């Protein structure tokens, strides 16, 4: 009798395991669907943005081409005219190309979660930007506690750091700041890794500070900004890596703080 009961218990256990397994599979499939959908939404938003940003340069190039034809018929088309027109058209096209590059880069990422060292990724990014910073007379200072290892997406994390650093650079240049520094601080406390990136550009206006993470919000003129940098950054840190990204004004400028649990 005991053996029989035991046998039945084993069967029951197997059936339960099967059921739990099925349920987990179903949840995973739903997860995938949500991720796919949110990616589609994000893609849609991005394409919308491309269209938004292409309209103006596209029209400008159209006018330039038309002008070349008109100048030819009016017998005004000389080498200088042609050269100026080509240069202007190339400038517009490069801007269009930049929009595409910026956006596609955010999607050409291998979505494989892995363990990575925060300091290494940040140093890589500073290296990539170093020539650019040098040309703009900007110094970076890295103050780093060792041993910050995170489970997540290093490529995407690097993009976030890139976005924040690029913003700081752009603001310092735009405002023609006298003090041109970016301070990066990595600390590790209670299994939380905190990264603070602070600039010396004077900070963000009080009425704008709540808007800067919204998609398409940009104060950059001449089509330079797509206004997606910080929006994507927040998605990457908070949705994909379950951390937090926030901003405060300090005495010197803006300070962006990333917090992620270490593994
Ligand atoms: N360090 C900073 N200091 C002051 N203002 C900032 C800083 N970083 C961002 N901002 C403000 O937030 C806005 C949004 O930044 P975000 O990176 O999302 O877009 P963007 O830089 O304008 O364009 P892009 O899509 O090319 O990054 C900026 O236009 C700027 O007004
Ligand atoms: Mg930006």
XYZ file of C-alpha atoms and ligand atoms in Angstrom:
295
model
C 0.000 0.000 0.000
C 2.804 2.281 0.949
C 4.620 1.510 -2.283
C 1.487 2.228 -4.269
C 0.992 5.561 -2.506
C 4.599 6.438 -3.127
C 4.224 5.582 -6.795
C 1.209 7.830 -7.100
C 2.974 10.636 -5.335
C 5.834 10.388 -7.796
C 3.388 10.521 -10.707
C 1.649 13.515 -9.185
C 4.957 15.256 -8.760
C 5.855 14.630 -12.387
C 2.513 15.971 -13.549
C 2.970 19.067 -11.393
C 6.460 19.649 -12.735
C 5.088 19.325 -16.259
C 2.380 21.888 -15.493
C 4.819 24.356 -13.948
C 7.120 23.897 -16.918
C 4.281 24.601 -19.347
C 3.258 27.713 -17.412
C 6.822 29.053 -17.401
C 7.071 28.447 -21.149
C 3.864 30.363 -21.701
C 5.078 33.307 -19.602
C 8.377 33.355 -21.517
C 6.483 33.473 -24.806
C 4.399 36.374 -23.499
C 7.572 38.132 -22.367
C 9.047 37.743 -25.828
C 5.888 39.130 -27.353
C 5.969 42.190 -25.081
C 9.644 42.786 -25.821
C 8.958 42.458 -29.546
C 6.016 44.812 -29.342
C 7.891 47.426 -27.323
C 10.745 47.185 -29.812
C 8.277 47.699 -32.627
C 6.844 50.713 -30.839
C 10.338 52.081 -30.275
C 11.210 51.413 -33.933
C 8.037 53.181 -34.989
C 8.917 56.153 -32.823
C 12.408 56.189 -34.239
C 11.228 56.003 -37.841
C 8.766 58.765 -37.121
C 11.688 60.750 -35.858
C 13.762 60.035 -38.957
C 10.917 61.312 -41.110
C 10.654 64.374 -38.902
C 14.332 65.145 -39.234
C 14.642 64.325 -42.910
C 11.901 66.596 -44.143
C 13.880 69.818 -43.848
C 17.252 68.742 -45.307
C 15.450 66.833 -48.027
C 13.623 69.997 -49.060
C 16.886 71.949 -48.880
C 18.645 69.493 -51.214
C 15.675 69.706 -53.588
C 16.003 73.485 -53.738
C 19.755 73.265 -54.364
C 19.308 70.843 -57.269
C 16.577 73.024 -58.760
C 18.810 76.102 -58.410
C 21.626 74.391 -60.312
C 19.263 73.757 -63.218
C 17.970 77.346 -63.135
C 21.512 78.726 -63.014
C 22.463 76.574 -66.001
C 19.552 77.915 -68.074
C 20.367 81.477 -67.030
C 23.955 80.836 -68.039
C 25.153 81.573 -64.493
C 26.505 78.148 -63.717
C 30.221 78.445 -63.170
C 32.637 76.307 -61.169
C 32.289 78.372 -58.004
C 28.501 78.175 -58.069
C 28.618 74.447 -58.604
C 31.137 73.900 -55.828
C 29.129 75.890 -53.305
C 25.966 74.047 -54.218
C 27.628 70.650 -53.931
C 29.157 71.547 -50.551
C 25.847 72.712 -49.184
C 24.059 69.610 -50.488
C 26.725 67.348 -48.981
C 26.325 69.069 -45.619
C 22.620 68.399 -45.651
C 23.107 64.793 -46.740
C 25.673 64.193 -44.002
C 23.161 65.420 -41.476
C 20.592 62.998 -42.834
C 23.124 60.225 -42.706
C 23.968 61.065 -39.093
C 20.349 60.660 -38.090
C 20.243 57.185 -39.637
C 23.561 56.156 -38.114
C 22.665 57.390 -34.643
C 19.418 55.554 -34.707
C 20.489 52.276 -36.262
C 23.418 52.015 -33.857
C 20.950 51.819 -31.021
C 19.458 48.701 -32.560
C 22.505 46.881 -33.864
C 23.221 45.352 -30.519
C 23.575 41.727 -29.622
C 20.959 41.232 -26.990
C 22.916 38.734 -24.948
C 23.031 39.439 -21.252
C 26.487 39.034 -19.790
C 28.620 40.053 -16.879
C 30.805 43.106 -17.529
C 33.092 45.495 -15.730
C 31.701 49.016 -15.478
C 35.093 50.715 -15.328
C 36.273 48.959 -18.495
C 33.221 50.021 -20.504
C 33.494 53.610 -19.295
C 37.201 53.765 -20.067
C 36.491 52.437 -23.565
C 33.939 55.171 -24.127
C 36.260 57.897 -22.824
C 38.903 56.556 -25.216
C 36.531 56.695 -28.166
C 35.647 60.291 -27.304
C 39.143 61.403 -26.332
C 40.105 63.032 -29.659
C 36.798 64.814 -29.810
C 37.198 66.085 -26.236
C 40.765 67.153 -26.908
C 39.737 69.142 -29.954
C 37.145 70.899 -27.803
C 39.473 71.530 -24.902
C 37.525 69.322 -22.519
C 39.139 67.301 -19.739
C 37.660 64.178 -18.175
C 38.412 62.941 -14.664
C 37.649 59.379 -13.658
C 37.430 58.537 -9.966
C 36.808 54.861 -9.666
C 36.249 52.191 -7.056
C 37.308 48.764 -8.286
C 35.087 45.752 -8.592
C 31.883 47.067 -10.109
C 30.598 44.124 -12.132
C 27.113 44.161 -13.583
C 25.006 41.550 -15.345
C 23.464 43.192 -18.373
C 24.149 44.559 -21.830
C 27.610 46.123 -22.052
C 27.105 47.545 -25.523
C 23.897 49.292 -24.552
C 25.405 50.464 -21.272
C 28.286 51.978 -23.241
C 25.778 53.786 -25.443
C 24.202 55.355 -22.372
C 27.577 56.606 -21.149
C 28.286 57.837 -24.668
C 24.997 59.760 -24.786
C 25.574 61.458 -21.436
C 29.181 62.344 -22.244
C 28.240 63.636 -25.682
C 25.503 65.797 -24.199
C 27.927 67.251 -21.658
C 30.424 68.005 -24.418
C 27.800 69.611 -26.630
C 26.502 71.833 -23.827
C 29.997 72.909 -22.774
C 30.785 73.860 -26.371
C 27.418 75.499 -26.995
C 27.640 77.645 -23.856
C 31.295 78.421 -24.459
C 32.073 77.501 -20.866
C 35.271 78.667 -19.272
C 35.617 75.619 -17.087
C 35.439 72.607 -19.410
C 35.503 69.434 -17.350
C 33.542 66.237 -16.969
C 33.861 64.296 -13.714
C 33.010 60.600 -13.651
C 32.697 58.791 -10.356
C 32.088 55.074 -9.952
C 31.286 53.768 -6.495
C 30.134 50.485 -5.120
C 27.986 50.285 -2.018
C 25.629 47.629 -0.672
C 25.664 45.703 -3.947
C 24.674 48.823 -5.856
C 26.970 50.330 -8.419
C 26.575 54.084 -8.739
C 27.964 56.071 -11.642
C 27.824 59.862 -11.486
C 28.681 61.942 -14.546
C 28.911 65.627 -13.746
C 29.779 68.478 -16.073
C 30.705 72.136 -15.611
C 28.208 73.624 -18.060
C 25.904 75.312 -15.555
C 23.096 72.757 -15.419
C 19.601 72.397 -16.843
C 16.890 75.070 -16.613
C 14.329 74.324 -13.890
C 11.437 74.340 -16.346
C 13.213 71.876 -18.661
C 14.643 69.413 -16.170
C 11.468 67.275 -16.062
C 11.328 67.069 -19.846
C 14.813 65.998 -20.841
C 14.033 62.249 -20.723
C 11.029 62.619 -23.031
C 11.434 61.381 -26.608
C 12.248 64.100 -29.164
C 12.893 66.706 -26.497
C 15.903 68.698 -27.618
C 17.129 72.246 -27.242
C 19.708 71.773 -29.979
C 19.152 73.838 -33.055
C 19.962 73.225 -36.721
C 18.701 69.645 -36.697
C 21.709 68.473 -34.733
C 19.787 66.832 -31.914
C 17.217 64.093 -32.420
C 16.136 64.395 -28.782
C 16.259 60.620 -28.313
C 19.592 60.231 -26.521
C 18.346 60.457 -22.967
C 15.033 58.752 -23.734
C 16.819 55.664 -25.079
C 19.315 55.856 -22.220
C 16.550 55.723 -19.648
C 14.908 52.783 -21.444
C 18.195 50.877 -21.523
C 19.024 51.438 -17.849
C 15.543 51.139 -16.361
C 13.701 48.683 -18.642
C 16.514 46.452 -19.856
C 18.826 46.545 -16.869
C 16.420 47.230 -13.984
C 18.482 50.156 -12.722
C 17.756 53.851 -12.459
C 18.878 56.948 -14.349
C 18.264 60.400 -12.902
C 19.593 63.933 -13.054
C 20.284 66.739 -10.583
C 21.715 70.200 -10.933
C 24.834 70.811 -8.882
C 26.962 73.888 -8.244
C 28.960 73.242 -11.399
C 26.431 71.835 -13.806
C 24.272 68.767 -14.443
C 24.976 65.463 -12.716
C 23.535 62.272 -14.189
C 23.354 59.285 -11.849
C 23.086 55.658 -12.963
C 22.419 53.032 -10.317
C 22.448 49.309 -11.022
C 22.600 46.262 -8.771
C 25.918 44.431 -9.019
C 26.161 40.669 -9.442
N 24.630 67.923 -19.397
C 23.584 68.681 -19.752
N 23.487 69.987 -19.363
C 22.430 70.746 -19.728
N 21.407 70.305 -20.498
C 21.440 69.029 -20.920
C 22.516 68.143 -20.580
N 22.262 66.941 -21.132
C 21.107 67.067 -21.800
N 20.594 68.304 -21.694
C 19.340 68.796 -22.288
O 18.499 67.692 -22.553
C 18.102 67.700 -23.916
C 17.826 66.296 -24.369
O 19.003 65.558 -24.446
P 19.052 64.296 -25.414
O 20.401 63.688 -25.327
O 17.887 63.422 -25.137
O 18.808 64.938 -26.841
P 19.803 65.833 -27.682
O 21.166 65.771 -27.112
O 19.190 67.182 -27.820
O 19.787 65.113 -29.078
P 20.452 63.692 -29.410
O 19.314 62.829 -29.811
O 21.381 63.986 -30.531
O 21.120 63.174 -28.196
C 19.205 68.428 -24.645
O 18.762 69.003 -25.846
C 19.586 69.496 -23.610
O 18.708 70.590 -23.653
Mg 22.075 63.888 -26.671
